[in-house]
Tab-separated table of C-alpha atoms and ligand atoms in Angstrom:
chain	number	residue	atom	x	y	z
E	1	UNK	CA	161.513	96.375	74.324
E	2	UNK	CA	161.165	92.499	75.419
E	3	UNK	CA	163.446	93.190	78.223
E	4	UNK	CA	162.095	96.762	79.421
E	5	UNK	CA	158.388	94.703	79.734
E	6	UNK	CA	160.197	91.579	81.363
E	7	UNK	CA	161.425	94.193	84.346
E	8	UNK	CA	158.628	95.956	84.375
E	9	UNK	CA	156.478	92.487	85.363
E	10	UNK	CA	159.337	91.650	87.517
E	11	UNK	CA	158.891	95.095	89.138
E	12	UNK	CA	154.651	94.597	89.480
E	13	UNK	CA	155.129	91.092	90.410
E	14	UNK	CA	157.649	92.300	93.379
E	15	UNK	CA	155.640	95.345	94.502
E	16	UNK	CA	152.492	92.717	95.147
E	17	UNK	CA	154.596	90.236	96.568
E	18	UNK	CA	155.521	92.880	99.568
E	19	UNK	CA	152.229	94.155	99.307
E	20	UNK	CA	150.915	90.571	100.151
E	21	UNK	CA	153.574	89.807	102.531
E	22	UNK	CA	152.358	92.560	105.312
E	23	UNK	CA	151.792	89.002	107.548
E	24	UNK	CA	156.008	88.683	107.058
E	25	UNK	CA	155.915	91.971	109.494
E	26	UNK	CA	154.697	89.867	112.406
E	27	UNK	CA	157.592	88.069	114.285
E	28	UNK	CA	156.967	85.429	117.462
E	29	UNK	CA	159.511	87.601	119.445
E	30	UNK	CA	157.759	90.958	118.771
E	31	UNK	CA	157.472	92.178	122.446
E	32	UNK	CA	160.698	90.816	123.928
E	33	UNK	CA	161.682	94.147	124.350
E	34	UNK	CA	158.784	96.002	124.912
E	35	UNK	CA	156.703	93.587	127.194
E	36	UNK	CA	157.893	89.985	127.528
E	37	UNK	CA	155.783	89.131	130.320
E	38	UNK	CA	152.748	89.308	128.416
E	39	UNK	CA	152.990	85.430	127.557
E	40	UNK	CA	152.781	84.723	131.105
E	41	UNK	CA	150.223	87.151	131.662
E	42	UNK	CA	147.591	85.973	129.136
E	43	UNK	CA	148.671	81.861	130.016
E	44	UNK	CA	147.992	82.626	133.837
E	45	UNK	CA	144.495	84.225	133.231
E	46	UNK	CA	143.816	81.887	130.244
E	47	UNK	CA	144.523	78.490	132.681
E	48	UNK	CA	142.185	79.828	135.543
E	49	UNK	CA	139.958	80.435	133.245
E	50	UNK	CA	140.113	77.295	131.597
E	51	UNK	CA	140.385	75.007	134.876
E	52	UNK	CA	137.146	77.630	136.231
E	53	UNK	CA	135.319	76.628	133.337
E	54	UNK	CA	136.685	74.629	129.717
E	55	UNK	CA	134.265	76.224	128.073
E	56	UNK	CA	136.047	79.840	128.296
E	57	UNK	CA	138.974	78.125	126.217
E	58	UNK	CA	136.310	77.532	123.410
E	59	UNK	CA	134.896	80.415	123.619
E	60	UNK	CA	137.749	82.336	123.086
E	61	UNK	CA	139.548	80.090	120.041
E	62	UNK	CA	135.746	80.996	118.544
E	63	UNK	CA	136.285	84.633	119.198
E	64	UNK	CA	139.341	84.456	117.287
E	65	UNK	CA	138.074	82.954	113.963
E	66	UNK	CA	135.312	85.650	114.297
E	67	UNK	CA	137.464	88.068	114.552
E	68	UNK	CA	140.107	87.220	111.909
E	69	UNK	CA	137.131	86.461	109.166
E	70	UNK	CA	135.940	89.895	109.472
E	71	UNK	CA	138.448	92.765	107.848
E	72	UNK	CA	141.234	90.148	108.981
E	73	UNK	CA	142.843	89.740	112.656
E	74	UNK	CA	142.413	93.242	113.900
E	75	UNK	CA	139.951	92.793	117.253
E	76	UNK	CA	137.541	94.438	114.998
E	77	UNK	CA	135.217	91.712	116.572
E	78	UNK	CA	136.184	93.633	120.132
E	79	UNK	CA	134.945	96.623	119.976
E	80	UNK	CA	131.118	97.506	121.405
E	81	UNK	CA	128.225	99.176	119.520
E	82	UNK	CA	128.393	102.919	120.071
E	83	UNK	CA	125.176	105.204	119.129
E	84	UNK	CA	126.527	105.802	116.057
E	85	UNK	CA	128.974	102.625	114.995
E	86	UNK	CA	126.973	99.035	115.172
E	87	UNK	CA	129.606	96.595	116.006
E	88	UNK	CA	130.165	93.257	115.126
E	89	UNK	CA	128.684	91.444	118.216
E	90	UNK	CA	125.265	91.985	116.702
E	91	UNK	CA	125.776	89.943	113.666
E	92	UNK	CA	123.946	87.017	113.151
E	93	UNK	CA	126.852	84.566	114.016
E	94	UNK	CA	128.054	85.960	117.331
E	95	UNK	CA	124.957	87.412	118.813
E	96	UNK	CA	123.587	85.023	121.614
E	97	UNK	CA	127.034	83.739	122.141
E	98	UNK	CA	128.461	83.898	125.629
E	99	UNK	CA	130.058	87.204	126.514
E	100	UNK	CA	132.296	85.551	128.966
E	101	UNK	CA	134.696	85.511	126.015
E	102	UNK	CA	134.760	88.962	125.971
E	103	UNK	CA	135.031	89.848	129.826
E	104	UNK	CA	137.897	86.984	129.701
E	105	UNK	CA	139.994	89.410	127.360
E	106	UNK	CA	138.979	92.653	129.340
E	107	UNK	CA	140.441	90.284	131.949
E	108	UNK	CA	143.679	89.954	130.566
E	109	UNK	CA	144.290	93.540	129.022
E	110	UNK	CA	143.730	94.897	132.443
E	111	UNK	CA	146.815	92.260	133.981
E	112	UNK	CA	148.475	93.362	130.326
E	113	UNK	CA	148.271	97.366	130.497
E	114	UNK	CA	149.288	96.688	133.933
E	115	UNK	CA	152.330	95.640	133.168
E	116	UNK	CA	153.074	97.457	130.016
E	117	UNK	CA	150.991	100.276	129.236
E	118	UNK	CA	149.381	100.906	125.632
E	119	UNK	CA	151.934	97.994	124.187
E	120	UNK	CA	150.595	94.954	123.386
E	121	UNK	CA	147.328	95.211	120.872
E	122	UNK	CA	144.086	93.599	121.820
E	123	UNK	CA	144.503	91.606	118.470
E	124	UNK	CA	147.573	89.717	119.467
E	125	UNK	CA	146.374	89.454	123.174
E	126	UNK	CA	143.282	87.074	121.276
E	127	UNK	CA	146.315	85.828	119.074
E	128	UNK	CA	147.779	84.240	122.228
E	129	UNK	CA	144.663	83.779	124.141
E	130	UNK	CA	143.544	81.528	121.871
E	131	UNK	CA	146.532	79.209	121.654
E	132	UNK	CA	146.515	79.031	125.318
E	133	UNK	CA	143.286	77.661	125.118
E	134	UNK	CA	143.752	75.096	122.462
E	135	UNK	CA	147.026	74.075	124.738
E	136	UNK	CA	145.148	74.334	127.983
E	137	UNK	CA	142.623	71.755	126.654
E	138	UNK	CA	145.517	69.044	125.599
E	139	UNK	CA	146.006	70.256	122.360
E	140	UNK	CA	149.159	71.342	120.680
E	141	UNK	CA	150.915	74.747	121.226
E	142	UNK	CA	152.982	76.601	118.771
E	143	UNK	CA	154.707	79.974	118.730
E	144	UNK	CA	152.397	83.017	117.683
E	145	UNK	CA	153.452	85.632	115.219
E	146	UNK	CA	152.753	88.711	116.972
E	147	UNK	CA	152.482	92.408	115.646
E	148	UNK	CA	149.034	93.386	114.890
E	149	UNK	CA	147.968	96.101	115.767
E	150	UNK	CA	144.003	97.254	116.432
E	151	UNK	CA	141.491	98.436	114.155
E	152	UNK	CA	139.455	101.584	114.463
E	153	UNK	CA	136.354	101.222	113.648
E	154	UNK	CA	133.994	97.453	113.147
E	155	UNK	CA	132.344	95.971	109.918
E	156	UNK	CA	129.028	94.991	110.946
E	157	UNK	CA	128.453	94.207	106.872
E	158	UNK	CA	131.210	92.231	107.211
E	159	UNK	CA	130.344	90.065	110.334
E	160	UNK	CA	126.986	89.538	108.170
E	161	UNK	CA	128.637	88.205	105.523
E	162	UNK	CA	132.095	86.378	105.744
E	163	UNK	CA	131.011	84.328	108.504
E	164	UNK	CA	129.754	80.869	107.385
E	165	UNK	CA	126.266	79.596	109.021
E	166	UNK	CA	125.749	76.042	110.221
E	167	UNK	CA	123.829	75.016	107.329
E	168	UNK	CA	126.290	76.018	104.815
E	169	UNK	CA	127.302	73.550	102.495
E	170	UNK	CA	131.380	72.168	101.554
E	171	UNK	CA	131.206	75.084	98.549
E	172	UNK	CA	130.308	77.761	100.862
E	173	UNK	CA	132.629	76.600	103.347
E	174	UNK	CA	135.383	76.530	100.821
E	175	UNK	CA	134.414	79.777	99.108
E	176	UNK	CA	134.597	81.610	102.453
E	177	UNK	CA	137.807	80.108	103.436
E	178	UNK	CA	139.562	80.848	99.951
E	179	UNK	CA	138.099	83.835	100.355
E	180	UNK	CA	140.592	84.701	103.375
E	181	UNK	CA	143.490	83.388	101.420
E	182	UNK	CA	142.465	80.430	103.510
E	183	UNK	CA	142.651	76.541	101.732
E	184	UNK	CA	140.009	73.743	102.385
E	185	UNK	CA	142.708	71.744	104.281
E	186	UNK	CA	142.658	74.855	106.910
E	187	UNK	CA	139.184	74.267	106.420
E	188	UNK	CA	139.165	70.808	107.282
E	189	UNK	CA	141.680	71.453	110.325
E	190	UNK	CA	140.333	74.637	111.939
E	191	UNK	CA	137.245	73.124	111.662
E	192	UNK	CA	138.462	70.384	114.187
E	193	UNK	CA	138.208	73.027	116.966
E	194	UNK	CA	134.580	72.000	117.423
E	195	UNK	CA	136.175	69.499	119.352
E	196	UNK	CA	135.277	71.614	122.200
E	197	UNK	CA	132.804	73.760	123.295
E	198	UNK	CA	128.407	73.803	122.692
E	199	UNK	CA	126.329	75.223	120.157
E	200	UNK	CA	122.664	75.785	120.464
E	201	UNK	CA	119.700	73.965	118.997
E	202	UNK	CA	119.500	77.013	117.037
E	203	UNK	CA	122.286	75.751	115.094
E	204	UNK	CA	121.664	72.172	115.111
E	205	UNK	CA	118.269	71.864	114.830
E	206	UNK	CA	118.080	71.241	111.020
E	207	UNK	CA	121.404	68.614	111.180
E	208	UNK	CA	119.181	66.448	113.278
E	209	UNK	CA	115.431	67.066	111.802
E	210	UNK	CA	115.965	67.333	108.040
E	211	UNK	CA	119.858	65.733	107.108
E	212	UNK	CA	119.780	61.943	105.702
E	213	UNK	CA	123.624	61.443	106.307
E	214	UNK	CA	123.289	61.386	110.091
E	215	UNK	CA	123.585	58.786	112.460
E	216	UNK	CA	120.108	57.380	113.575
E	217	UNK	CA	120.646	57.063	117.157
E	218	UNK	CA	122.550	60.348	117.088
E	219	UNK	CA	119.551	62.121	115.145
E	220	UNK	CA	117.124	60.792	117.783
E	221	UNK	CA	119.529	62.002	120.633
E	222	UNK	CA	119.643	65.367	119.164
E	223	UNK	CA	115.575	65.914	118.684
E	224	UNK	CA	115.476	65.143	122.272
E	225	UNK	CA	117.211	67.907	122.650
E	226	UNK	CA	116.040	70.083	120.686
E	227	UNK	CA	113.037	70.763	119.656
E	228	UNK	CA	111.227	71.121	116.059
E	229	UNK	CA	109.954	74.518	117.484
E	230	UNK	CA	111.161	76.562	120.648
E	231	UNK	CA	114.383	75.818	122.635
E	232	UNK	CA	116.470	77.750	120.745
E	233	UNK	CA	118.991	78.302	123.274
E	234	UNK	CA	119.456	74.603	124.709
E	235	UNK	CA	123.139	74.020	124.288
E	236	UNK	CA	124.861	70.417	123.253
E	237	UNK	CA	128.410	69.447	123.234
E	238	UNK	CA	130.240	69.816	119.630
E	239	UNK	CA	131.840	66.904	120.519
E	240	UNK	CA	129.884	65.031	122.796
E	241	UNK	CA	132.898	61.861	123.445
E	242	UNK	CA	135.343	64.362	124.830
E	243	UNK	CA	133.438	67.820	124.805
E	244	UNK	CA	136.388	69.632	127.242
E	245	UNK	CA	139.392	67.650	126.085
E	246	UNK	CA	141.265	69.495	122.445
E	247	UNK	CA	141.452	65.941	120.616
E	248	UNK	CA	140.586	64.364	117.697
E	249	UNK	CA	137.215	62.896	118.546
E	250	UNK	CA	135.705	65.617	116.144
E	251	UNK	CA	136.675	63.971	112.817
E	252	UNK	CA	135.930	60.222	114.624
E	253	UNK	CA	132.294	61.739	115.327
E	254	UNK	CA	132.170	62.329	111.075
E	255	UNK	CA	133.283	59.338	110.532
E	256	UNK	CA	130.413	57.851	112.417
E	257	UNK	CA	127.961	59.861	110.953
E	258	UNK	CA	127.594	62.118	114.271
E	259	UNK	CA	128.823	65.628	113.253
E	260	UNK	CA	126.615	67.976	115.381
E	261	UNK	CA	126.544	70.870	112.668
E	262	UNK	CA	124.867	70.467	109.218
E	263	UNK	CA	128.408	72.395	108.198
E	264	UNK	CA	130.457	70.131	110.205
E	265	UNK	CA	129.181	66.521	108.589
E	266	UNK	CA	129.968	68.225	105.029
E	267	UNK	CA	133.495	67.991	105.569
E	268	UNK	CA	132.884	64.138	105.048
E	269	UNK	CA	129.856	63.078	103.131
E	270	UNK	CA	131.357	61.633	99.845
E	271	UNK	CA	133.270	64.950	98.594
E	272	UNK	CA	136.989	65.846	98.956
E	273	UNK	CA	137.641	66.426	102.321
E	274	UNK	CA	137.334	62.715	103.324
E	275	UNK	CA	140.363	61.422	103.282
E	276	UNK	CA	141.695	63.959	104.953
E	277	UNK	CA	138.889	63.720	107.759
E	278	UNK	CA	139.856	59.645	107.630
E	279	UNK	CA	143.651	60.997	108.217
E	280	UNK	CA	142.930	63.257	110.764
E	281	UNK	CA	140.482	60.435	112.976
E	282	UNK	CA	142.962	58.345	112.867
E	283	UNK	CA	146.080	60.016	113.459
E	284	UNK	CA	145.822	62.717	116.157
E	285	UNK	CA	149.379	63.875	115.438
E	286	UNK	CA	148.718	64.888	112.181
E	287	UNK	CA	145.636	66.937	113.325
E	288	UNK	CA	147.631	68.580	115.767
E	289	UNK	CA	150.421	69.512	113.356
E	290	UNK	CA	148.076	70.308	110.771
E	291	UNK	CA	146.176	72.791	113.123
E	292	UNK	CA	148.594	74.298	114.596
E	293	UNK	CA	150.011	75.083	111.432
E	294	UNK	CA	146.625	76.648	109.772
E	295	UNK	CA	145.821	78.248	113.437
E	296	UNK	CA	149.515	80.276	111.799
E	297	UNK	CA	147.901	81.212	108.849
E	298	UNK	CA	144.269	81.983	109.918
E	299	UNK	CA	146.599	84.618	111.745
E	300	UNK	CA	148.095	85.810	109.533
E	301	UNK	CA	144.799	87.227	107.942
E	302	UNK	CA	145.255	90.546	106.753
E	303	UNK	CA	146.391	92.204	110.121
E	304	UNK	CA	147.433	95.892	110.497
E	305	UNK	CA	150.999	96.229	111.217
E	306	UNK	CA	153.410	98.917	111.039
E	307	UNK	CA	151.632	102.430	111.824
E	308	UNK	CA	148.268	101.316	110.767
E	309	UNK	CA	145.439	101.255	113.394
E	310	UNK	CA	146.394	101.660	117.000
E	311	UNK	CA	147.194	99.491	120.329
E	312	UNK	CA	143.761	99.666	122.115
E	313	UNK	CA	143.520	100.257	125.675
E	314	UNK	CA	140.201	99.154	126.351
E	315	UNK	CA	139.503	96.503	124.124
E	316	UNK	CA	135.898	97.180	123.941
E	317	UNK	CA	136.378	101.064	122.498
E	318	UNK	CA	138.796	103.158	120.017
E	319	UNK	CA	141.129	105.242	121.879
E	320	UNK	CA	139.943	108.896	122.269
T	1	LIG	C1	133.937	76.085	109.024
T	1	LIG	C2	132.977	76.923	109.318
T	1	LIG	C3	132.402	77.072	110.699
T	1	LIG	C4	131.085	77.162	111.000
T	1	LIG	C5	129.933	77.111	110.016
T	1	LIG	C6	130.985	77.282	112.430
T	1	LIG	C7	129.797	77.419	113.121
T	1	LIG	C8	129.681	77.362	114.491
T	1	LIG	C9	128.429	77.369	115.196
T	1	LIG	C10	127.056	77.513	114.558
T	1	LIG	C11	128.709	77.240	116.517
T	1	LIG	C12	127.701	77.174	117.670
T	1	LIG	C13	127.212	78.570	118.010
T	1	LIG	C14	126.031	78.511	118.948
T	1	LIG	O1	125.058	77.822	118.638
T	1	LIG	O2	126.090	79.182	120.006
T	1	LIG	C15	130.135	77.147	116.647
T	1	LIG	C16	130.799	77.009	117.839
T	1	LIG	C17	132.180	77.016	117.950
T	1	LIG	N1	133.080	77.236	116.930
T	1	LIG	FE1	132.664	77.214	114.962
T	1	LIG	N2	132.244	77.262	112.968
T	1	LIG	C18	133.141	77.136	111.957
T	1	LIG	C19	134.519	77.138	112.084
T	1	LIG	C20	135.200	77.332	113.269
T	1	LIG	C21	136.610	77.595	113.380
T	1	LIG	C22	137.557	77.737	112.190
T	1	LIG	C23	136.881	77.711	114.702
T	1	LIG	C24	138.199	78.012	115.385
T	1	LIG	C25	139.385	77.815	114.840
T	1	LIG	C26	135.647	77.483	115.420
T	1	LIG	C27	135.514	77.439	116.784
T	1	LIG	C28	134.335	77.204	117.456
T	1	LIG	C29	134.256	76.883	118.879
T	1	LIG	C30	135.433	76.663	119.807
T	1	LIG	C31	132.902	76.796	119.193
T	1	LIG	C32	132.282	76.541	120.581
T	1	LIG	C33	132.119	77.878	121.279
T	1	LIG	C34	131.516	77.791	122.669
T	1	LIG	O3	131.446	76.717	123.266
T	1	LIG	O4	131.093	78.847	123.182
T	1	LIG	N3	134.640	77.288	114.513
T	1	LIG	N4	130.707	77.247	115.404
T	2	LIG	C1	133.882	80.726	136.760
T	2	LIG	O1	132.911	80.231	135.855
T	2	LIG	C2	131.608	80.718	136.047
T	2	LIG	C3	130.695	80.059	135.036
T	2	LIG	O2	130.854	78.679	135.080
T	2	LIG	C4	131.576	82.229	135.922
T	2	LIG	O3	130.279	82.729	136.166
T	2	LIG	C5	132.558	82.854	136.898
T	2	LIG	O4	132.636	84.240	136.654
T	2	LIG	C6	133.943	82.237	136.706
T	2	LIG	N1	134.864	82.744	137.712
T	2	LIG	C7	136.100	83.106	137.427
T	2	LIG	C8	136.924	83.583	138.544
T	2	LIG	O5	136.573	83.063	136.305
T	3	LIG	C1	133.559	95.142	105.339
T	3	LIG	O1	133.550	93.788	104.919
T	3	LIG	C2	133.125	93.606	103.578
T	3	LIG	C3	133.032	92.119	103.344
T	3	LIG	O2	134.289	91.509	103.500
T	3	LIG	C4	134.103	94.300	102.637
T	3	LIG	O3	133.684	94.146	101.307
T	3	LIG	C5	134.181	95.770	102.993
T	3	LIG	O4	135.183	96.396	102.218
T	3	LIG	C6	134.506	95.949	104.469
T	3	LIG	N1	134.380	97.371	104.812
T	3	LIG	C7	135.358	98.068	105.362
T	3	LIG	C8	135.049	99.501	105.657
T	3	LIG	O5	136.452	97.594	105.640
């Protein structure tokens, strides 16, 4: 009887690790058959991009959190608003944004489909896209699982919801991460992308009116900026040492008191994440590794694989 319930658990407890281990599907080498040009493809688009304008690397490593957070890494973030489907772009944290993210991947599935027609999925073109970026700016590279395929319809609820707001604080952060499977030291990495790129006053404008664990001279910066009413859209370096270079000056800024987002100065303000922020300002190696290793499993988010979904040919609509 003992034995007949011990294989029976055994039997559960295998049938949810394979149900959990969908992410084991997707393989670095998944298109060296079917289209092994795409790295080149989405590197050469990515670094003109990039050396056109740094800020199309950031905005497309953003893209790919926002994408991955909602239903998991599946370009559900891609697809456009149709009369009858809202899409994600709408939702409070990517509406406003630039767009030039988005043309920059209608950019590269054109070169892509080009070269190998209804192959590679508009999730794993972002996949790669985004690396590119991070490496394009000086920051590490590392090899991408690839595999996903594309989602068929958007969660607007979703993009409401599972995307954390610049005044979170270090529980909601957490919560949101864990609740992608995610741990708070891939919170405290992937967080160090706001080494690069701008956000608006929108988004700092408490951090430098209302918070008590800034930086005085950084505050007063900031309200210069931005201010207590209108100006909404006035943009300021995340990182305003090295705002185009992919280093470690984020966690340096926290350290100083200087985080730009209300979000981004709770990964140090007394709690657990400091020693890891300490770590990571002084040791850009182990950011690097660390990132690169979480920028792995922030992919690895729930992706469709297999037969599920279908390899997009416009990114911006489901195939007809
Ligand atoms: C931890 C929770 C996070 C919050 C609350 C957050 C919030 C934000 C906000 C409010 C902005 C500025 C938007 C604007 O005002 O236009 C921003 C920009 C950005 N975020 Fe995050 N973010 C988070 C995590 C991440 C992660 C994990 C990544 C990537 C791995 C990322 C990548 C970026 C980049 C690159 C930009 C700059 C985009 C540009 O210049 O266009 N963020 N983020
Ligand atoms: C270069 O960047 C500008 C914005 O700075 C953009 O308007 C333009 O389309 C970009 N050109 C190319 C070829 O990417
Ligand atoms: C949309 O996202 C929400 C929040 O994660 C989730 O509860 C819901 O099941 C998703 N809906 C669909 C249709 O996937």
């Amino acid at each position: 009887m003992a034995a007949t319930r011990l294989l029976l658990l055994m039997a559960a407890a295998l049938v949810l690790l394979v149900a959990r281990g969908s992410d084991a599907q997707l393989s670095a080498g998944f298109y060296s058959a079917s289209c092994p040009s795409v790295h080149g493809v989405v590197r050469q688009v990515m670094s003109q991009a990039v050396m056109n304008n740094s800020r199309s690397g950031a905005a497309i490593l953003r893209l790919f959190f926002h994408d991955c957070f909602v239903n998991g890494c599946d370009a559900s973030l891609l697809l456009d608003d149709t009369p009858t489907t809202p899409g994600e772009k709408g939702a409070g944290a990517n509406a406003g944004g630039s767009t030039f993210g988005f043309d920059l991947i209608d950019d590269i599935k054109t070169q892509v489909e080009a070269a190998c027609p209804a192959t590679v999925s508009c999730a794993d073109i972002l996949a790669l896209a985004a690396r590119d970026s991070v490496n394009l700016l000086g920051g590490p590279s590392w090899a991408v699982p690839l595999g996903r395929r594309d989602a068929t319809s958007p969660n607007a609820t979703g993009a409401a919801t599972d995307l954390p707001g610049p005044d979170s604080s270090l529980d909601r952060l957490v919560a949101a991460f864990a609740a992608k499977g995610l741990t708070s030291r891939d919170l405290a990495a992937l967080s160090g992308a706001h080494t690069v790129g701008m956000a608006r006053c929108l988004s700092f404008r408490t951090r430098v009116y209302c918070d008590d664990n800034v930086s005085p001279a950084f505050a007063s910066q900031g309200r210069q900026l931005c201010p207590a009413s209108g100006g909404d859209a006035t943009a300021a370096p995340l990182d305003a040492s090295t705002p185009a270079e992919f280093d470690n000056g984020y966690y340096r800024n926290l350290v100083a008191g200087a985080g730009l987002l209300h979000s981004d100065q709770e990964l140090f303000n007394n709690g657990p994440l400091d020693s890891l922020v300490r770590l990571y300002s002084a040791n850009g190696a182990a950011f690097s590794s660390d990132f690169a290793a979480s920028m792995v499993r922030l992919g690895n988010v729930s992706p469709l694989t297999g037969s599920a979904g279908e390899i997009r040919i416009d990114c911006r609509k489901v195939n007809s």
